[in-house]
Short mmCIF file of C-alpha atoms in Angstrom, two decimals:
data_model
loop_
_atom_site.label_atom_id
_atom_site.label_comp_id
_atom_site.label_asym_id
_atom_site.label_seq_id
_atom_site.Cartn_x
_atom_site.Cartn_y
_atom_site.Cartn_z
CA MET A 216 106.18 106.23 83.01
CA PHE A 217 106.04 107.64 86.67
CA ALA A 218 103.11 107.36 89.38
CA ARG A 219 100.20 110.29 90.07
CA TYR A 220 98.46 111.86 92.90
CA ASP A 221 95.37 113.10 93.27
CA MET A 222 96.70 115.70 95.52
CA VAL A 223 94.14 118.41 96.35
CA HIS A 224 92.47 115.36 97.69
CA VAL A 225 95.99 113.66 99.04
CA ARG A 226 95.83 117.03 101.41
CA GLU A 227 92.31 116.91 102.69
CA LEU A 228 93.37 113.71 104.40
CA VAL A 229 97.04 114.66 105.49
CA SER A 230 98.81 116.93 107.06
CA SER A 231 101.92 116.38 108.00
CA ALA A 232 100.78 116.46 112.27
CA GLY A 233 99.34 113.87 110.86
CA PHE A 234 101.44 110.84 109.25
CA PRO A 235 101.78 107.97 112.07
CA SER A 236 104.05 108.12 114.95
CA HIS A 237 103.96 104.93 116.48
CA LEU A 238 104.86 103.88 111.98
CA SER A 239 108.63 103.55 112.27
CA THR A 240 109.60 103.01 108.39
CA MET A 241 108.34 104.82 104.92
CA TRP A 242 105.29 102.84 104.87
CA ARG A 243 104.01 105.52 107.22
CA TYR A 244 103.98 108.25 104.08
CA SER A 245 101.27 105.56 103.34
CA GLU A 246 99.26 107.65 101.97
CA LEU A 247 101.74 109.83 99.41
CA LEU A 248 102.49 105.85 98.13
CA PRO A 249 101.14 103.80 95.60
CA VAL A 250 100.17 100.55 97.32
CA ARG A 251 96.39 100.44 97.95
CA SER A 252 96.43 97.54 99.98
CA GLU A 253 97.78 97.31 103.37
CA SER A 254 97.92 93.00 102.70
CA SER A 255 100.06 94.29 99.49
CA ILE A 256 102.45 95.43 101.52
CA VAL A 257 106.15 93.58 101.66
CA SER A 258 108.11 95.78 104.81
CA LEU A 259 111.02 93.93 106.38
CA GLY A 260 111.31 97.92 108.72
CA GLU A 261 113.43 100.06 105.72
CA GLY A 262 113.27 103.55 106.31
CA TRP A 263 112.73 106.22 108.88
CA THR A 264 116.65 105.62 109.02
CA PRO A 265 118.95 108.46 111.36
CA LEU A 266 119.82 111.92 110.23
CA ILE A 267 122.98 112.18 111.87
CA ARG A 268 124.88 115.32 112.49
CA SER A 269 128.24 115.36 111.70
CA ARG A 270 130.93 116.32 114.56
CA ARG A 271 133.81 116.82 112.97
CA LEU A 272 133.30 116.49 109.43
CA TYR A 273 131.54 119.64 109.15
CA SER A 274 134.09 121.85 109.92
CA GLU A 275 136.37 120.15 107.43
CA VAL A 276 134.68 121.00 103.90
CA GLY A 277 133.43 124.30 104.81
CA LEU A 278 129.91 124.20 106.49
CA THR A 279 128.91 125.40 109.46
CA SER A 280 126.62 121.79 109.68
CA LEU A 281 125.79 118.66 107.90
CA MET A 282 123.89 115.97 108.82
CA ILE A 283 124.45 112.82 107.28
CA LYS A 284 121.62 109.97 106.59
CA ASP A 285 122.82 106.42 107.34
CA GLU A 286 121.04 104.36 104.88
CA SER A 287 122.84 101.53 106.27
CA ARG A 288 120.20 100.96 108.74
CA ASN A 289 117.79 99.31 106.22
CA PRO A 290 117.22 95.50 106.21
CA THR A 291 119.91 94.64 103.42
CA SER A 292 122.47 97.40 104.10
CA SER A 293 121.46 99.31 101.48
CA PHE A 294 118.89 102.05 100.80
CA LYS A 295 117.96 100.05 97.50
CA ASP A 296 115.15 98.81 99.76
CA ARG A 297 113.48 101.50 99.86
CA GLY A 298 112.30 101.30 96.09
CA LEU A 299 112.55 97.63 95.79
CA CYS A 300 110.36 97.67 98.29
CA ALA A 301 108.22 99.54 96.71
CA ALA A 302 108.12 98.30 93.42
CA VAL A 303 107.87 94.05 94.57
CA SER A 304 104.56 94.88 96.87
CA LYS A 305 102.94 97.64 93.70
CA HIS A 306 104.15 94.84 91.65
CA LEU A 307 102.39 92.02 93.74
CA GLU A 308 99.05 94.34 94.80
CA LEU A 309 98.52 94.06 90.48
CA GLY A 310 99.52 90.45 90.03
CA ALA A 311 103.28 90.27 89.14
CA ARG A 312 104.72 86.75 91.18
CA SER A 313 108.13 86.01 89.94
CA PHE A 314 111.13 89.65 89.35
CA ALA A 315 114.15 89.98 87.87
CA LEU A 316 116.45 92.78 87.70
CA PRO A 317 120.37 93.24 86.47
CA SER A 318 122.17 94.51 89.13
CA ALA A 319 126.29 95.38 90.64
CA GLY A 320 125.28 93.77 93.58
CA ASN A 321 122.56 96.35 96.42
CA ALA A 322 119.61 96.07 94.02
CA ALA A 323 119.73 91.90 93.61
CA VAL A 324 120.36 91.31 97.35
CA SER A 325 117.17 93.63 97.97
CA MET A 326 114.80 92.44 95.90
CA SER A 327 115.20 89.15 97.12
CA ALA A 328 114.65 90.16 100.41
CA TYR A 329 111.75 91.04 99.34
CA CYS A 330 110.67 88.38 97.01
CA ALA A 331 111.76 85.70 99.84
CA ALA A 332 109.88 87.61 102.15
CA ALA A 333 106.77 87.60 99.58
CA GLY A 334 107.15 84.02 98.49
CA VAL A 335 107.43 84.57 95.13
CA ARG A 336 110.52 83.94 92.28
CA SER A 337 113.35 86.16 92.09
CA HIS A 338 115.87 86.36 88.67
CA VAL A 339 119.93 88.05 89.25
CA PHE A 340 122.13 88.88 86.81
CA MET A 341 125.35 90.51 87.65
CA PRO A 342 128.65 90.73 86.02
CA ALA A 343 131.19 88.20 87.48
CA ASP A 344 133.03 90.37 88.85
CA THR A 345 130.94 91.82 91.28
CA PRO A 346 131.95 90.13 94.69
CA SER A 347 130.59 86.73 95.88
CA SER A 348 129.34 88.08 98.79
CA PHE A 349 126.17 89.70 96.64
CA PHE A 350 125.89 86.16 95.18
CA ASN A 351 125.87 84.88 98.48
CA GLU A 352 123.41 87.17 100.02
CA CYS A 353 121.48 86.53 97.15
CA GLY A 354 121.64 82.64 96.50
CA LEU A 355 120.35 82.60 100.84
CA TYR A 356 117.10 84.22 99.75
CA GLY A 357 116.18 81.97 96.93
CA ALA A 358 117.18 83.70 93.99
CA GLU A 359 118.31 82.18 90.89
CA ALA A 360 121.31 84.27 89.74
CA THR A 361 123.24 84.37 86.92
CA GLU A 362 126.64 85.13 86.55
CA VAL A 363 127.99 87.75 83.17
CA LYS A 364 130.51 88.11 81.26
CA GLY A 365 130.99 92.03 81.33
CA THR A 366 129.31 95.17 82.49
CA ILE A 367 125.57 95.91 84.04
CA ALA A 368 124.00 96.50 80.13
CA ASP A 369 126.11 93.08 79.11
CA CYS A 370 123.46 91.88 82.20
CA SER A 371 121.17 93.77 80.99
CA ALA A 372 121.35 92.82 77.38
CA LYS A 373 121.43 88.73 78.99
CA MET A 374 118.54 89.12 80.61
CA LYS A 375 116.94 90.81 77.62
CA LEU A 376 117.63 87.14 75.55
CA SER A 377 116.77 85.30 78.31
CA GLY A 378 113.28 86.40 77.41
CA GLY A 379 111.48 85.36 81.17
CA ASP A 380 108.12 84.92 82.45
CA TRP A 381 108.85 87.70 84.59
CA THR A 382 108.21 91.39 85.86
CA ASP A 383 111.26 93.64 84.76
CA LEU A 384 112.52 96.27 88.11
CA SER A 385 115.34 97.39 86.18
CA THR A 386 116.05 101.25 86.66
CA THR A 387 113.88 103.09 84.57
CA LYS A 388 112.16 100.31 83.41
CA GLU A 389 108.96 100.44 85.78
CA PRO A 390 107.83 103.42 88.02
CA TYR A 391 107.63 102.12 91.75
CA ARG A 392 111.59 101.92 92.73
CA VAL A 393 111.66 105.95 92.55
CA GLU A 394 108.53 106.18 95.07
CA GLY A 395 110.10 104.53 97.92
CA LYS A 396 112.91 106.09 97.58
CA LYS A 397 111.03 109.53 97.53
CA THR A 398 110.34 108.37 101.19
CA LEU A 399 114.56 109.18 101.74
CA GLY A 400 113.26 113.35 100.94
CA PHE A 401 109.97 113.48 103.49
CA GLU A 402 111.85 111.93 106.24
CA ILE A 403 114.70 114.61 106.08
CA CYS A 404 111.79 117.25 106.52
CA GLU A 405 110.39 115.12 109.03
CA GLN A 406 113.34 114.77 111.22
CA LEU A 407 114.65 119.04 110.55
CA ALA A 408 110.27 119.48 111.83
CA TRP A 409 109.83 119.93 108.34
CA SER A 410 112.24 122.40 107.98
CA VAL A 411 113.87 122.37 103.69
CA PRO A 412 117.97 121.52 103.87
CA ASP A 413 120.13 124.34 101.52
CA ALA A 414 121.09 121.00 100.08
CA VAL A 415 121.50 117.60 99.18
CA ILE A 416 124.13 115.88 98.78
CA CYS A 417 123.52 112.57 97.18
CA PRO A 418 125.34 109.47 95.00
CA THR A 419 123.99 108.11 91.53
CA GLY A 420 124.51 105.47 89.48
CA GLY A 421 122.10 104.31 87.27
CA GLY A 422 120.30 108.15 88.40
CA THR A 423 117.41 107.67 90.34
#
């Protein structure tokens, strides 16, 4: 399941010159995101991260130019903030008041942060060998953290068996996390004066 947009209507409302220059977050592209009501947006300043030109690495790998999108500048130091911000905001708009996901760390911290900002409950399931710093951060945000022996797949199974009354924000289980992540592409193009790079290299785990 994916979000769909009336792109003919969007083109009538938006042009590349029309994104609000004063808004230095991913929500500058709000017309291209699924949240309809501004009051539903739970933002911590995610997005509009710098695109840094490599000074030396590009030549070492045989390129004429290389730019690095620094996602560590996001609120919880991860690109996950884009997806979890969009997902939490949209599901709040749809009436959700409790969220859960299995995670190896970064997504758990991100969801916990946005749920804390929204004042709603969060539940995270992480492998027992996850660094303690992730458990600590989730706890600071008020999340209920469950330690699971095994892999993230075991965490997902444990979460399913728990049968909690929450909205599942697992990767690929809902359509809005990828909506936030797509703003990376918008930003790269805008920061390159609306030109498209020859290639984008992106590490992936779950696929989104």
